[in-house]
Amino acid sequence: MDWIGDHLWEAWLGLAIVLGVAEMFSLDLILIMLAAGAVVGMLAALLGLPLIAQALLALGASVAMIALVRPAFAKRLHGGPELALGHGKLVGTQALVTEDISALTTGRIKAAGETWSALPYDETLTITAGETVEILQIKGATAYVHPVARLEP
């Protein structure tokens, strides 16, 4: 029993290493937080605190890591840019009008190298060929567009 009491810091370090390696297989960020608690337990053992104090400090650090640090890490790791697929990726982009567009006449635009049928988002507008428009909405195969304001020289 004296050997264990003299080498508690090594036991805590071993536990931290085992938990760290196990985290590599689970990837749920729980075991690494427990490993951090084991490191706190190791530091308490190096300071010569009793086993009960070491265990309480390790437990407190583990709970704090899981409650405070893990949510931010998980959000950062599992989050990322939203992936826009299909025609949804064109919404908000600019396009060039190739055929006049009005509420009564479906025109054409060129967006991202593709030709789309287009109608004005504001039905009172007529947009002439050569103008730049912004795609505000896509319904089916028709893009609803609005002219982009430009500065006249």
PDB file of C-alpha atoms in Angstrom:
ATOM      1  CA  MET A   1       0.000   0.000   0.000  1.00  0.00           C
ATOM      2  CA  ASP A   2       2.949   2.345   0.615  1.00  0.00           C
ATOM      3  CA  TRP A   3       4.047   1.978  -2.989  1.00  0.00           C
ATOM      4  CA  ILE A   4       0.657   3.154  -4.253  1.00  0.00           C
ATOM      5  CA  GLY A   5       0.694   6.092  -1.851  1.00  0.00           C
ATOM      6  CA  ASP A   6       4.160   7.069  -3.018  1.00  0.00           C
ATOM      7  CA  HIS A   7       3.276   6.788  -6.711  1.00  0.00           C
ATOM      8  CA  LEU A   8      -0.244   8.227  -6.921  1.00  0.00           C
ATOM      9  CA  TRP A   9       0.848  10.911  -9.351  1.00  0.00           C
ATOM     10  CA  GLU A  10       2.013   8.196 -11.735  1.00  0.00           C
ATOM     11  CA  ALA A  11      -1.361   6.452 -11.465  1.00  0.00           C
ATOM     12  CA  TRP A  12      -3.137   9.711 -12.281  1.00  0.00           C
ATOM     13  CA  LEU A  13      -0.789  10.280 -15.227  1.00  0.00           C
ATOM     14  CA  GLY A  14      -1.412   6.734 -16.477  1.00  0.00           C
ATOM     15  CA  LEU A  15      -5.163   7.263 -16.201  1.00  0.00           C
ATOM     16  CA  ALA A  16      -4.877  10.541 -18.132  1.00  0.00           C
ATOM     17  CA  ILE A  17      -2.909   8.827 -20.906  1.00  0.00           C
ATOM     18  CA  VAL A  18      -5.358   5.922 -21.148  1.00  0.00           C
ATOM     19  CA  LEU A  19      -8.320   8.313 -21.297  1.00  0.00           C
ATOM     20  CA  GLY A  20      -6.539  10.446 -23.911  1.00  0.00           C
ATOM     21  CA  VAL A  21      -5.878   7.415 -26.111  1.00  0.00           C
ATOM     22  CA  ALA A  22      -9.451   6.188 -25.676  1.00  0.00           C
ATOM     23  CA  GLU A  23     -10.680   9.637 -26.764  1.00  0.00           C
ATOM     24  CA  MET A  24      -8.958   9.157 -30.099  1.00  0.00           C
ATOM     25  CA  PHE A  25     -11.301   6.260 -30.770  1.00  0.00           C
ATOM     26  CA  SER A  26     -14.508   7.757 -29.393  1.00  0.00           C
ATOM     27  CA  LEU A  27     -14.180  11.394 -30.583  1.00  0.00           C
ATOM     28  CA  ASP A  28     -17.038  12.545 -28.348  1.00  0.00           C
ATOM     29  CA  LEU A  29     -14.860  14.929 -26.268  1.00  0.00           C
ATOM     30  CA  ILE A  30     -15.925  13.370 -22.965  1.00  0.00           C
ATOM     31  CA  LEU A  31     -12.907  11.209 -22.264  1.00  0.00           C
ATOM     32  CA  ILE A  32     -10.447  14.020 -22.975  1.00  0.00           C
ATOM     33  CA  MET A  33     -12.253  16.135 -20.397  1.00  0.00           C
ATOM     34  CA  LEU A  34     -11.921  13.299 -17.888  1.00  0.00           C
ATOM     35  CA  ALA A  35      -8.232  13.067 -18.824  1.00  0.00           C
ATOM     36  CA  ALA A  36      -7.863  16.766 -17.966  1.00  0.00           C
ATOM     37  CA  GLY A  37      -9.412  15.985 -14.578  1.00  0.00           C
ATOM     38  CA  ALA A  38      -6.884  13.189 -14.124  1.00  0.00           C
ATOM     39  CA  VAL A  39      -4.085  15.663 -14.823  1.00  0.00           C
ATOM     40  CA  VAL A  40      -5.476  17.899 -12.061  1.00  0.00           C
ATOM     41  CA  GLY A  41      -5.488  14.842  -9.791  1.00  0.00           C
ATOM     42  CA  MET A  42      -1.860  14.207 -10.736  1.00  0.00           C
ATOM     43  CA  LEU A  43      -0.914  17.782  -9.851  1.00  0.00           C
ATOM     44  CA  ALA A  44      -2.699  17.422  -6.505  1.00  0.00           C
ATOM     45  CA  ALA A  45      -0.761  14.201  -5.866  1.00  0.00           C
ATOM     46  CA  LEU A  46       2.518  15.959  -6.673  1.00  0.00           C
ATOM     47  CA  LEU A  47       1.609  18.625  -4.111  1.00  0.00           C
ATOM     48  CA  GLY A  48       1.178  15.874  -1.525  1.00  0.00           C
ATOM     49  CA  LEU A  49      -2.543  16.277  -0.946  1.00  0.00           C
ATOM     50  CA  PRO A  50      -4.449  13.295   0.488  1.00  0.00           C
ATOM     51  CA  LEU A  51      -6.155  10.838  -1.883  1.00  0.00           C
ATOM     52  CA  ILE A  52      -9.632  12.163  -1.064  1.00  0.00           C
ATOM     53  CA  ALA A  53      -8.595  15.715  -1.995  1.00  0.00           C
ATOM     54  CA  GLN A  54      -6.983  14.453  -5.195  1.00  0.00           C
ATOM     55  CA  ALA A  55     -10.132  12.591  -6.193  1.00  0.00           C
ATOM     56  CA  LEU A  56     -12.395  15.566  -5.390  1.00  0.00           C
ATOM     57  CA  LEU A  57     -10.192  17.966  -7.341  1.00  0.00           C
ATOM     58  CA  ALA A  58     -10.055  15.555 -10.305  1.00  0.00           C
ATOM     59  CA  LEU A  59     -13.826  15.118 -10.198  1.00  0.00           C
ATOM     60  CA  GLY A  60     -14.428  18.865  -9.946  1.00  0.00           C
ATOM     61  CA  ALA A  61     -12.079  19.610 -12.832  1.00  0.00           C
ATOM     62  CA  SER A  62     -13.683  16.897 -14.976  1.00  0.00           C
ATOM     63  CA  VAL A  63     -17.202  18.184 -14.325  1.00  0.00           C
ATOM     64  CA  ALA A  64     -16.110  21.767 -14.988  1.00  0.00           C
ATOM     65  CA  MET A  65     -14.439  20.768 -18.255  1.00  0.00           C
ATOM     66  CA  ILE A  66     -17.495  18.838 -19.424  1.00  0.00           C
ATOM     67  CA  ALA A  67     -19.891  21.641 -18.458  1.00  0.00           C
ATOM     68  CA  LEU A  68     -17.870  24.667 -19.550  1.00  0.00           C
ATOM     69  CA  VAL A  69     -15.293  23.687 -22.163  1.00  0.00           C
ATOM     70  CA  ARG A  70     -16.837  20.766 -24.058  1.00  0.00           C
ATOM     71  CA  PRO A  71     -19.866  22.661 -25.460  1.00  0.00           C
ATOM     72  CA  ALA A  72     -17.640  25.289 -27.069  1.00  0.00           C
ATOM     73  CA  PHE A  73     -15.252  22.645 -28.466  1.00  0.00           C
ATOM     74  CA  ALA A  74     -18.088  20.503 -29.783  1.00  0.00           C
ATOM     75  CA  LYS A  75     -19.729  23.470 -31.471  1.00  0.00           C
ATOM     76  CA  ARG A  76     -16.439  24.483 -33.047  1.00  0.00           C
ATOM     77  CA  LEU A  77     -15.524  20.979 -34.220  1.00  0.00           C
ATOM     78  CA  HIS A  78     -18.927  19.868 -35.437  1.00  0.00           C
ATOM     79  CA  GLY A  79     -19.948  23.193 -36.887  1.00  0.00           C
ATOM     80  CA  GLY A  80     -18.724  24.725 -40.072  1.00  0.00           C
ATOM     81  CA  PRO A  81     -19.928  26.592 -43.063  1.00  0.00           C
ATOM     82  CA  GLU A  82     -23.382  25.743 -44.274  1.00  0.00           C
ATOM     83  CA  LEU A  83     -23.296  23.716 -47.414  1.00  0.00           C
ATOM     84  CA  ALA A  84     -25.605  25.083 -50.077  1.00  0.00           C
ATOM     85  CA  LEU A  85     -26.479  22.589 -52.767  1.00  0.00           C
ATOM     86  CA  GLY A  86     -28.406  22.798 -55.998  1.00  0.00           C
ATOM     87  CA  HIS A  87     -30.027  26.009 -57.038  1.00  0.00           C
ATOM     88  CA  GLY A  88     -30.043  27.322 -53.458  1.00  0.00           C
ATOM     89  CA  LYS A  89     -26.384  28.240 -53.807  1.00  0.00           C
ATOM     90  CA  LEU A  90     -27.299  30.861 -56.433  1.00  0.00           C
ATOM     91  CA  VAL A  91     -29.580  32.856 -54.132  1.00  0.00           C
ATOM     92  CA  GLY A  92     -27.790  36.056 -53.174  1.00  0.00           C
ATOM     93  CA  THR A  93     -25.387  35.965 -56.119  1.00  0.00           C
ATOM     94  CA  GLN A  94     -25.256  38.307 -59.080  1.00  0.00           C
ATOM     95  CA  ALA A  95     -26.091  37.443 -62.669  1.00  0.00           C
ATOM     96  CA  LEU A  96     -26.062  39.084 -66.095  1.00  0.00           C
ATOM     97  CA  VAL A  97     -29.336  39.622 -67.947  1.00  0.00           C
ATOM     98  CA  THR A  98     -29.125  38.148 -71.475  1.00  0.00           C
ATOM     99  CA  GLU A  99     -32.776  38.734 -72.514  1.00  0.00           C
ATOM    100  CA  ASP A 100     -35.116  41.501 -71.317  1.00  0.00           C
ATOM    101  CA  ILE A 101     -37.121  40.647 -68.203  1.00  0.00           C
ATOM    102  CA  SER A 102     -40.554  41.989 -67.266  1.00  0.00           C
ATOM    103  CA  ALA A 103     -43.597  40.784 -65.376  1.00  0.00           C
ATOM    104  CA  LEU A 104     -45.204  39.752 -68.669  1.00  0.00           C
ATOM    105  CA  THR A 105     -42.099  38.371 -70.388  1.00  0.00           C
ATOM    106  CA  THR A 106     -39.846  35.745 -68.902  1.00  0.00           C
ATOM    107  CA  GLY A 107     -36.284  36.718 -69.692  1.00  0.00           C
ATOM    108  CA  ARG A 108     -32.968  34.973 -69.342  1.00  0.00           C
ATOM    109  CA  ILE A 109     -29.986  35.462 -67.059  1.00  0.00           C
ATOM    110  CA  LYS A 110     -26.548  33.927 -66.922  1.00  0.00           C
ATOM    111  CA  ALA A 111     -25.525  32.904 -63.402  1.00  0.00           C
ATOM    112  CA  ALA A 112     -22.525  30.747 -62.477  1.00  0.00           C
ATOM    113  CA  GLY A 113     -22.099  29.720 -66.097  1.00  0.00           C
ATOM    114  CA  GLU A 114     -25.705  28.534 -66.426  1.00  0.00           C
ATOM    115  CA  THR A 115     -28.628  30.120 -68.230  1.00  0.00           C
ATOM    116  CA  TRP A 116     -31.798  30.525 -66.187  1.00  0.00           C
ATOM    117  CA  SER A 117     -35.249  31.826 -66.981  1.00  0.00           C
ATOM    118  CA  ALA A 118     -35.939  34.904 -64.884  1.00  0.00           C
ATOM    119  CA  LEU A 119     -38.745  37.168 -63.731  1.00  0.00           C
ATOM    120  CA  PRO A 120     -38.459  40.436 -61.809  1.00  0.00           C
ATOM    121  CA  TYR A 121     -38.968  40.144 -58.062  1.00  0.00           C
ATOM    122  CA  ASP A 122     -40.798  43.462 -58.224  1.00  0.00           C
ATOM    123  CA  GLU A 123     -43.483  42.960 -60.874  1.00  0.00           C
ATOM    124  CA  THR A 124     -43.466  46.658 -61.817  1.00  0.00           C
ATOM    125  CA  LEU A 125     -39.886  46.559 -63.095  1.00  0.00           C
ATOM    126  CA  THR A 126     -38.554  45.922 -66.571  1.00  0.00           C
ATOM    127  CA  ILE A 127     -34.922  44.897 -66.686  1.00  0.00           C
ATOM    128  CA  THR A 128     -33.035  45.229 -69.953  1.00  0.00           C
ATOM    129  CA  ALA A 129     -30.356  42.939 -71.345  1.00  0.00           C
ATOM    130  CA  GLY A 130     -26.837  43.738 -70.174  1.00  0.00           C
ATOM    131  CA  GLU A 131     -27.836  44.777 -66.659  1.00  0.00           C
ATOM    132  CA  THR A 132     -26.529  43.082 -63.543  1.00  0.00           C
ATOM    133  CA  VAL A 133     -29.121  41.613 -61.217  1.00  0.00           C
ATOM    134  CA  GLU A 134     -29.145  39.879 -57.862  1.00  0.00           C
ATOM    135  CA  ILE A 135     -30.959  36.573 -57.522  1.00  0.00           C
ATOM    136  CA  LEU A 136     -33.374  36.903 -54.592  1.00  0.00           C
ATOM    137  CA  GLN A 137     -35.353  33.683 -54.948  1.00  0.00           C
ATOM    138  CA  ILE A 138     -35.612  30.599 -57.122  1.00  0.00           C
ATOM    139  CA  LYS A 139     -38.882  28.768 -57.687  1.00  0.00           C
ATOM    140  CA  GLY A 140     -38.643  25.709 -59.879  1.00  0.00           C
ATOM    141  CA  ALA A 141     -36.482  26.704 -62.836  1.00  0.00           C
ATOM    142  CA  THR A 142     -37.233  30.430 -62.616  1.00  0.00           C
ATOM    143  CA  ALA A 143     -35.042  32.928 -60.820  1.00  0.00           C
ATOM    144  CA  TYR A 144     -36.643  36.015 -59.319  1.00  0.00           C
ATOM    145  CA  VAL A 145     -34.206  38.884 -59.650  1.00  0.00           C
ATOM    146  CA  HIS A 146     -33.769  42.538 -58.775  1.00  0.00           C
ATOM    147  CA  PRO A 147     -31.413  45.009 -60.498  1.00  0.00           C
ATOM    148  CA  VAL A 148     -28.185  45.859 -58.725  1.00  0.00           C
ATOM    149  CA  ALA A 149     -27.755  49.570 -58.159  1.00  0.00           C
ATOM    150  CA  ARG A 150     -24.786  51.018 -59.956  1.00  0.00           C
ATOM    151  CA  LEU A 151     -23.073  54.385 -59.841  1.00  0.00           C
ATOM    152  CA  GLU A 152     -23.307  56.439 -63.002  1.00  0.00           C
ATOM    153  CA  PRO A 153     -20.120  58.350 -63.978  1.00  0.00           C
TER     154      PRO A 153
END
